[in-house]
Amino acid sequence: MRYPRDLHGYGQTPPAAQWPDGARIAVQFVLNYEEGGENSVLHGDAASEAFLSEIVGAAQWPGQRHWNMESIYEYGARAGFWRLHRLLTGKAVPVTVYGVATALKRSPAQVAAMLDAGWEIASHGLKWVEHKDMGLEEERAAIAEAVRLHTLVTGEPPRGWYTGRCSANTIDLITEVGGFDYVSDAYADDLPYWHEQGGRRQLVVPYTLDANDMRFATAQGFNSGHQFFSYLKDSFDVLYAEGLAGSPKMMSIGLHCRLAGRPGRAMALARFIDYVQSHEKVWIARRIDIAEHWAKTHPPQTLADPPSRLSESAFVERFGGVFEHSDWIARRAWADELSRANDTAIGLAAALTFQFRAASEAERLGVLVAHPDLAGKLAQAKRLTASSTEEQASVGLDALTDEERVRFTELNTQYVEKFGFPFIIAVRDNTKASILAAFETRIGNDRDTEFATACRQVERIAFLRLASMLPG
């Protein structure tokens, strides 16, 4: 099984964002424009809207208009948009609009105001409806029609995409369609990243559902402007501190005309903007600006032949010797679940070690027995594997004095007679002196203790070998 999700991402060491002018954080405000694109029988939908409104416990009304729901959405277009437009332009805040194509078509004055302000208008899909049950062809057609309509309404095709109520296929379809600078149907990181599908690479600029006014319309959410401001401030403070410490990130803030456009919430947003602008080294940008910067500064890097994508024969050829003369471990790992998380030294070591630990005691003993004696006959006869030769040479075991060679020979003989397998230690973690000291100590262990110790050392050797072959 090849697990499709990426649970590794950038790992412990995310890339340096290198935001313009040495900014410690990139802050991005999104205004979702959905009013006039929501579910409605007027729009040919089967039922009324039930998502993100002031109506507690709202449910769709099949075959009927929901007058209260419609009027709440209308508030966003008629009043909320203009309040936010005055606020954001008055404070010179760059904005990205997620515009539902049918909603934009029904709001020409608002679109003109967006364009006059220099706001980016990204596509928010054709209609503000669920896509989870759409078939591939239906969603593909909806994307194409959204782009067509968006282009006719705004004068330009969208460079960014965010469906929102997406399907599991959305990002792959956007990648397949091509022509988009970024897609934002993901919440997986604090930095942009590249998604691969069908040989194409698509930049993902992640969005947010937590620093988002939608939480005014959810059961677990904000119930006052103070809570909204406090949460945004705390989020900004953590990310700003990380940037100050040398690891700049991105913060997205999601807004909706019918939600943040209400007076009590708009005031909280104004306070937050003032707070952000009171700090130095802050880059407030549109999403397209972030996407352009990332594509230029961090173009896609493809790992040559990542382990999780190798054929069985290629995988075994490359990694079959990581556990000494025991390629069955690699075969079992390949046949088990692998993912992008296993394409690093840590990840692949975990997959191989899992199979070693899951093996029978007899099989693990076979791995131990496959290891050569340290500075033993195989080394003298130059019959070690390339890995073992390099490892033993790295601490001088290939250049022992006569006295040292005699002592190693004595210890090897006593150890094998007592335990039935050779003494094993990760030599790269040691020196010749510390190896000899460990040898002297461990020979006094009982067999169960030493068997467990030797197995841990085998695992450590495997990791160190992989660390020289793969990124961390």
XYZ file of C-alpha atoms in Angstrom, residues 22 63 81 87-88 93 123 137 161 165 167 175 181 233 279 319 347 355 420 430:
20
model
C 13.608 40.302 5.922
C -37.525 22.748 -2.723
C -18.805 44.127 1.966
C -11.869 49.415 6.585
C -9.339 47.502 4.512
C -4.324 46.446 3.565
C -11.637 31.762 -7.782
C -16.200 14.854 -14.665
C -8.106 28.740 -6.525
C -16.377 22.956 0.276
C -13.822 17.064 -2.632
C -3.101 20.523 -10.740
C -0.216 29.985 -9.550
C -3.397 38.409 18.315
C 5.098 45.838 14.421
C 18.124 -0.845 0.588
C 11.133 7.523 7.868
C 9.814 -5.285 9.957
C 25.932 -17.462 19.545
C 32.178 5.363 18.884
